[in-house]
mmCIF file of C-alpha atoms in Angstrom:
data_model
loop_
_atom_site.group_PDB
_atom_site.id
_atom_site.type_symbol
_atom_site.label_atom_id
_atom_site.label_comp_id
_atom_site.label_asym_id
_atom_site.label_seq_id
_atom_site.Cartn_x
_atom_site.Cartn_y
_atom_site.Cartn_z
ATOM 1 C CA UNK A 4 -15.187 28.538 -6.862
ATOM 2 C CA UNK A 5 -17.301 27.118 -4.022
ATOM 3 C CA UNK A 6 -17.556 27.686 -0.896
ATOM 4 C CA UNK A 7 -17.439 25.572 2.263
ATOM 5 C CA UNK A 8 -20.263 26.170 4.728
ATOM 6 C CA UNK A 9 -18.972 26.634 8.374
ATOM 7 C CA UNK A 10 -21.763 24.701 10.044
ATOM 8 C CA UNK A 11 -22.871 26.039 13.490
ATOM 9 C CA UNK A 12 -23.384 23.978 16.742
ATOM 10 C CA UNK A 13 -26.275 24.639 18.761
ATOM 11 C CA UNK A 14 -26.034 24.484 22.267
ATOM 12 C CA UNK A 15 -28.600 23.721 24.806
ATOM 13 C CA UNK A 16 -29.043 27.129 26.039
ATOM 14 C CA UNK A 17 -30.342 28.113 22.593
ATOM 15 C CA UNK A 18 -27.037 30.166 21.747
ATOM 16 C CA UNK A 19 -25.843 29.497 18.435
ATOM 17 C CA UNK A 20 -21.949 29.318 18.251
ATOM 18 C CA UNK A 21 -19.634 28.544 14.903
ATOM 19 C CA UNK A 22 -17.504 25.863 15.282
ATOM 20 C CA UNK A 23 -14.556 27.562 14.336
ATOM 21 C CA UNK A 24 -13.580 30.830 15.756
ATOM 22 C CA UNK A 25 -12.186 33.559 13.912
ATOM 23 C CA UNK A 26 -8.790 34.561 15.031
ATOM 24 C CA UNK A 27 -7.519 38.016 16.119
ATOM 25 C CA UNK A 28 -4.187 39.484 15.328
ATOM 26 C CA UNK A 29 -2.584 40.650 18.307
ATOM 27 C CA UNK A 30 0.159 42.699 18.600
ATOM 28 C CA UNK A 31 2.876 40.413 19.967
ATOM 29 C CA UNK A 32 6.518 41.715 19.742
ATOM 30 C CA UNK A 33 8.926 39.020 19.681
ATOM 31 C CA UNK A 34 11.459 38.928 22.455
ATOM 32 C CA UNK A 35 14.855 40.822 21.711
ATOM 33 C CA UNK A 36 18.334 39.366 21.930
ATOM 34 C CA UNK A 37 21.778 39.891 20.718
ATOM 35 C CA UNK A 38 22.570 37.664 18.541
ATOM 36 C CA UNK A 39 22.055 37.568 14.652
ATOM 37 C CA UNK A 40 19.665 35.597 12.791
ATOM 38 C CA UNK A 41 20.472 35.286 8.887
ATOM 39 C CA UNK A 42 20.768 31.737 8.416
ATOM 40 C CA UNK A 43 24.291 30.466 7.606
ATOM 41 C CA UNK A 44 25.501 30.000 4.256
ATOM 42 C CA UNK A 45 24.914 26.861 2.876
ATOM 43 C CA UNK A 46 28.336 25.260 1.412
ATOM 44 C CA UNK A 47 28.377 23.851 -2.139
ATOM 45 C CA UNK A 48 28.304 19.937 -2.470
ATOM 46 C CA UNK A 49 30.475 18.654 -5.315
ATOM 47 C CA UNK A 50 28.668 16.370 -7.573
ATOM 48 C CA UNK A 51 29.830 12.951 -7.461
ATOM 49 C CA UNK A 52 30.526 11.057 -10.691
ATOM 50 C CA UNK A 53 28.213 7.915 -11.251
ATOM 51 C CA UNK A 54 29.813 5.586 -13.524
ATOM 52 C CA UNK A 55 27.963 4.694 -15.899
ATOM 53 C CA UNK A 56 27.579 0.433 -16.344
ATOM 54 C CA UNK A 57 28.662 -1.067 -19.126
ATOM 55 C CA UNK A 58 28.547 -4.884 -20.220
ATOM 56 C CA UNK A 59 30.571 -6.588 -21.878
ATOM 57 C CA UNK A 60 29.366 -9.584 -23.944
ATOM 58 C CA UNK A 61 29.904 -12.199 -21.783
ATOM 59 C CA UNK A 62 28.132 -10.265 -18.889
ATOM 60 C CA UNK A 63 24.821 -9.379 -21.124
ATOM 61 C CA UNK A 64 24.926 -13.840 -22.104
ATOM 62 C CA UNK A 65 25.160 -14.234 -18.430
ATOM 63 C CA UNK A 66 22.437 -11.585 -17.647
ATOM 64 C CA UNK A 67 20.039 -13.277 -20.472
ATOM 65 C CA UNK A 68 20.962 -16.826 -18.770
ATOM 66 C CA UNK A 69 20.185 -15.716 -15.163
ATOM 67 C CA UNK A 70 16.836 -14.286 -16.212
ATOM 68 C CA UNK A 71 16.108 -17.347 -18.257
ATOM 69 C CA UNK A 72 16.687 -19.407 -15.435
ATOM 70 C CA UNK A 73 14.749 -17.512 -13.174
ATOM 71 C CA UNK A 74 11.670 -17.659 -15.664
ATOM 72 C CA UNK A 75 11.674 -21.371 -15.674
ATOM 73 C CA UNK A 76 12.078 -21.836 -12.218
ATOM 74 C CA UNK A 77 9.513 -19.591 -11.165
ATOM 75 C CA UNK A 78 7.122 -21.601 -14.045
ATOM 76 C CA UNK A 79 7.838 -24.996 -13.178
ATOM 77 C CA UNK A 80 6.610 -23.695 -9.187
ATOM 78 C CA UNK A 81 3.743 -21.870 -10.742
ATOM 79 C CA UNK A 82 2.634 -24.894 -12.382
ATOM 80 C CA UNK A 83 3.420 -27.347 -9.983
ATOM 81 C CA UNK A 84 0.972 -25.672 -7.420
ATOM 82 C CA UNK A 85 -1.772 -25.568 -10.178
ATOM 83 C CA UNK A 86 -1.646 -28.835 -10.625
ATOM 84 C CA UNK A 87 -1.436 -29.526 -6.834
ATOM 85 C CA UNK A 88 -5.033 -27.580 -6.533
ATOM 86 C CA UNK A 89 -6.020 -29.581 -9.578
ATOM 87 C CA UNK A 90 -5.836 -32.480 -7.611
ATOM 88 C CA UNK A 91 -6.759 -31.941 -4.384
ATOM 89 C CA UNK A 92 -9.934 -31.048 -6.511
ATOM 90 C CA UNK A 93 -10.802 -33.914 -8.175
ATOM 91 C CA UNK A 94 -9.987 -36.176 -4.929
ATOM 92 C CA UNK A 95 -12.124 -33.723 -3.224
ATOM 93 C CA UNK A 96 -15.032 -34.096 -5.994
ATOM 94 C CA UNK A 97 -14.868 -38.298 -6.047
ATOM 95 C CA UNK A 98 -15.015 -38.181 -1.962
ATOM 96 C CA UNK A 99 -18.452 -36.293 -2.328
ATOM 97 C CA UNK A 100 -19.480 -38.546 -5.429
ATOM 98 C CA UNK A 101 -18.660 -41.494 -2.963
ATOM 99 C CA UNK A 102 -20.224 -40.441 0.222
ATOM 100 C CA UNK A 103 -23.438 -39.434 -1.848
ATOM 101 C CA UNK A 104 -23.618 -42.480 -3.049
ATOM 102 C CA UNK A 105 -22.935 -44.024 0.434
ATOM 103 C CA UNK A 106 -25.689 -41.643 2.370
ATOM 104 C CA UNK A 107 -28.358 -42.403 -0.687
ATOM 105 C CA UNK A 108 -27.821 -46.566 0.065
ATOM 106 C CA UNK A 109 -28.326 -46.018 4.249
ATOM 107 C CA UNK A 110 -31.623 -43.776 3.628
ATOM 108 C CA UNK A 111 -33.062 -46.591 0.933
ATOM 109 C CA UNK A 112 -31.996 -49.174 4.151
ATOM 110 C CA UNK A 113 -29.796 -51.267 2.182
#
């Protein structure tokens, strides 16, 4: 596949170093104690039984009601702030009508 290209970063002196350095193994022994280190068993969780949910027929008429409800009253604020901004625009558009008129009648000198 491709490579990336290490750029390099030249210094003032005119030495040329790479950016990253490569790293050396060393020989480091870790430091020796007495204890053991084979990680502890892990113990075996039971599995827990979900139940599963079940509706009866009044609970599925009250489900369908509740989300009915909440469709209608999440409509009628929908709509209501639609028409709000409806409003507030055509108020908005007979103020300039009115104040164009009003500036055109002061330049004539009227």
């Amino acid at each position: 596949m491709l490579r990336p290209r290490i750029p390099v970063n030249p210094l003032p002196t005119g030495i040329v170093t790479p950016l990253v350095q490569p790293t050396t193994a060393t020989n480091i022994e870790p430091a020796s104690c007495h204890h053991d280190h084979t990680p502890a068993p892990v113990p075996a969780t039971p599995r827990l039984q979900v139940p599963a949910v079940r509706l009866t027929p009044t609970g599925l008429v009250t489900l369908v009601a509740g989300g009915a409800g909440l469709v209608l009253i999440v409509g009628t604020v929908l709509v209501s702030m639609l028409l709000a901004v409806a409003i507030t625009g055509a108020s908005v558009a007979v103020v300039a009508v009115v104040l164009r008129l009003l500036v055109r009648d002061m330049q004539k000198g009227r």
